Tab-separated table of C-alpha atoms in Angstrom:
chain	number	residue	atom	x	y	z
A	170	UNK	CA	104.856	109.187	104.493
A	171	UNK	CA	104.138	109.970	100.916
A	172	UNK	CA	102.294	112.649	101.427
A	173	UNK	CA	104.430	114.243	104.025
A	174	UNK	CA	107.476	114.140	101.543
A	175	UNK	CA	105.530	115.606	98.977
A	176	UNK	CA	104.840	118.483	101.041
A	177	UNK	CA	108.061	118.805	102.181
A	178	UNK	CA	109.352	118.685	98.649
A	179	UNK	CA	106.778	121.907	97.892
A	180	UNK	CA	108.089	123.763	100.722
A	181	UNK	CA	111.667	123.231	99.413
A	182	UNK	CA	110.724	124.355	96.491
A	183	UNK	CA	109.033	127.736	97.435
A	184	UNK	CA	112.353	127.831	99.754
A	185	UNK	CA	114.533	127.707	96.456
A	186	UNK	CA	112.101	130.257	94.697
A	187	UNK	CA	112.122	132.795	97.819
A	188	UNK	CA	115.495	132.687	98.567
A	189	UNK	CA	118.537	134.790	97.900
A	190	UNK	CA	120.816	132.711	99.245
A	191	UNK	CA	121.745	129.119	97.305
A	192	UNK	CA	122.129	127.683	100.903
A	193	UNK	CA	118.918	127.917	102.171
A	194	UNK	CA	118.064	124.590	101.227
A	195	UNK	CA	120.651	123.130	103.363
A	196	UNK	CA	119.086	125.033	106.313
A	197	UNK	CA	115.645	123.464	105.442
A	198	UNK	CA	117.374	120.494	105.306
A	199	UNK	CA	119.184	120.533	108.552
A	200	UNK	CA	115.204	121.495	110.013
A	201	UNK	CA	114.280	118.063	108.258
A	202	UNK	CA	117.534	116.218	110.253
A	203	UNK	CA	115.509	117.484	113.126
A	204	UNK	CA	112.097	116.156	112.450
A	205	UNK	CA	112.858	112.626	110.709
A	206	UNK	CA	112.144	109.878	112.794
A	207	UNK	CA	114.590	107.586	111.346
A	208	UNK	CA	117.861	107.679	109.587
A	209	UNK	CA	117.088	106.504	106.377
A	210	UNK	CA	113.804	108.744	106.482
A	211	UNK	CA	116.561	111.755	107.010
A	212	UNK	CA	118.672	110.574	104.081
A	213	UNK	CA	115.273	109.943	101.876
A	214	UNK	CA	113.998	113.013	102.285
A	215	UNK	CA	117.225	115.142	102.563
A	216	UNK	CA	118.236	113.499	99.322
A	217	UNK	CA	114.619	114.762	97.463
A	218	UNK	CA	114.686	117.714	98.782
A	219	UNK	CA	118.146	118.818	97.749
A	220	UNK	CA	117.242	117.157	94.371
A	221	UNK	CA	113.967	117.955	93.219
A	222	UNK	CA	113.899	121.423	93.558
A	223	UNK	CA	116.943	122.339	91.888
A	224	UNK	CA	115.715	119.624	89.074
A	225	UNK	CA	112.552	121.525	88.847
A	226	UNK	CA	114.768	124.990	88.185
A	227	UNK	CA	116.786	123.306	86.068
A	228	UNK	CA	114.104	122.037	84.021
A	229	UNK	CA	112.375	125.207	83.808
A	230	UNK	CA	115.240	127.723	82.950
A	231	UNK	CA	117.536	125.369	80.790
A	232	UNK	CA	116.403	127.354	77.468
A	233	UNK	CA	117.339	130.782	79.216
A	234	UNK	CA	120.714	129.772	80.405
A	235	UNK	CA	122.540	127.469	77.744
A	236	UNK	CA	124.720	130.108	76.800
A	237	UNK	CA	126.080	130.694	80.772
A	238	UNK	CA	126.173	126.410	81.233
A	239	UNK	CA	128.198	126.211	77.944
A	240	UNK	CA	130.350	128.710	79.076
A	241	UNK	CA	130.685	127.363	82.507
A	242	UNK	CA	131.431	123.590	81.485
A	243	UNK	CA	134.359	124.823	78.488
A	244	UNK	CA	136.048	126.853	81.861
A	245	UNK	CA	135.601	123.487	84.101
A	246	UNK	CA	135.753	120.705	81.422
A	247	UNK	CA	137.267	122.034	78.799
A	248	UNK	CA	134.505	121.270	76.395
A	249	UNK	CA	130.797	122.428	76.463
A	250	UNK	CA	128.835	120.098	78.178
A	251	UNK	CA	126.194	121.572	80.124
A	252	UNK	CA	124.639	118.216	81.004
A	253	UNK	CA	127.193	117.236	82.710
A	254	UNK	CA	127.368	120.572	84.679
A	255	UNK	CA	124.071	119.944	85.622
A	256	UNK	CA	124.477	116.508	86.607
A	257	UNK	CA	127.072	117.293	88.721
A	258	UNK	CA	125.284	120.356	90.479
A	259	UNK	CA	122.271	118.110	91.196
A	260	UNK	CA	125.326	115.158	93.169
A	261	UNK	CA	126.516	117.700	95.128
A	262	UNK	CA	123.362	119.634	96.139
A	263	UNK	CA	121.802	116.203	96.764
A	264	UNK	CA	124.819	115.109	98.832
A	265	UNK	CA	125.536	118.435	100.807
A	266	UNK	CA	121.575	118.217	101.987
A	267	UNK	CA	122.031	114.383	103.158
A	268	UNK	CA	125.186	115.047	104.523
A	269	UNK	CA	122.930	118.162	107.029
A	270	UNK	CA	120.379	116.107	107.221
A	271	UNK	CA	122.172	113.076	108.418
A	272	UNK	CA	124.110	115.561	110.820
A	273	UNK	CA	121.186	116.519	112.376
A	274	UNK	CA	119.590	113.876	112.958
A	275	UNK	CA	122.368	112.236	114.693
A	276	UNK	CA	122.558	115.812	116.749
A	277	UNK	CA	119.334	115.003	117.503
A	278	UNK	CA	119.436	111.668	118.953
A	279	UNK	CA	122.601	112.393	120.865
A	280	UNK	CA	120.643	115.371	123.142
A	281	UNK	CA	118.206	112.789	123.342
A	282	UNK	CA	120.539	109.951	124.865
A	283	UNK	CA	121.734	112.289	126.614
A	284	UNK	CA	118.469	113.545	127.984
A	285	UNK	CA	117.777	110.018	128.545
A	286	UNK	CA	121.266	109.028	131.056
């Protein structure tokens, strides 16, 4: 299972590169939902893929951007914190893609009972 989360972690990654769109993830996501075979294995892997990928951009652009997250946090927090910005982005990317994934996966099981009656 390691591996296959690793991989799916890459593939959310090049997904977060490629992509125009911030919510693209969450439709990669909702295509995880689909595949898991369990809900915590949804959650798991919804939760790292949301989260690692937008770590990884984080991480890698945090030099270029202080000036836009310091300006960002003083119009949200009224003092510059862009830690804390960042913090919170990574909660609610993280929860939005096990929130999908969750969704989906119950979607899927339903048609499934359903196919099943």
């Amino acid at each position: 299972m390691l591996i296959k989360v690793i991989i799916l972690i890459i593939i959310g990654y090049i997904i977060q590169l490629s992509a125009l769109n911030w919510y693209s993830i969450l439709i990669y996501s909702s295509i995880i939902g689909l595949g898991s075979n369990s809900l915590k294995q949804s959650i798991v892997i919804g939760f790292l893929v949301g989260l690692i990928p937008w770590l990884v951009q984080f991480i890698l652009y945090y030099n270029n951007t202080i000036l836009l997250l310091n300006r960002i946090s003083s119009m949200f927090f009224n003092y510059q914190s862009p830690i804390l910005l960042i913090i919170l982005s990574l909660l609610l990317i993280s929860l939005l893609t096990i929130l999908i994934s969750a969704s989906f996966y119950y979607i899927k099981t339903l048609i499934y009972d359903r196919r099943k009656n």
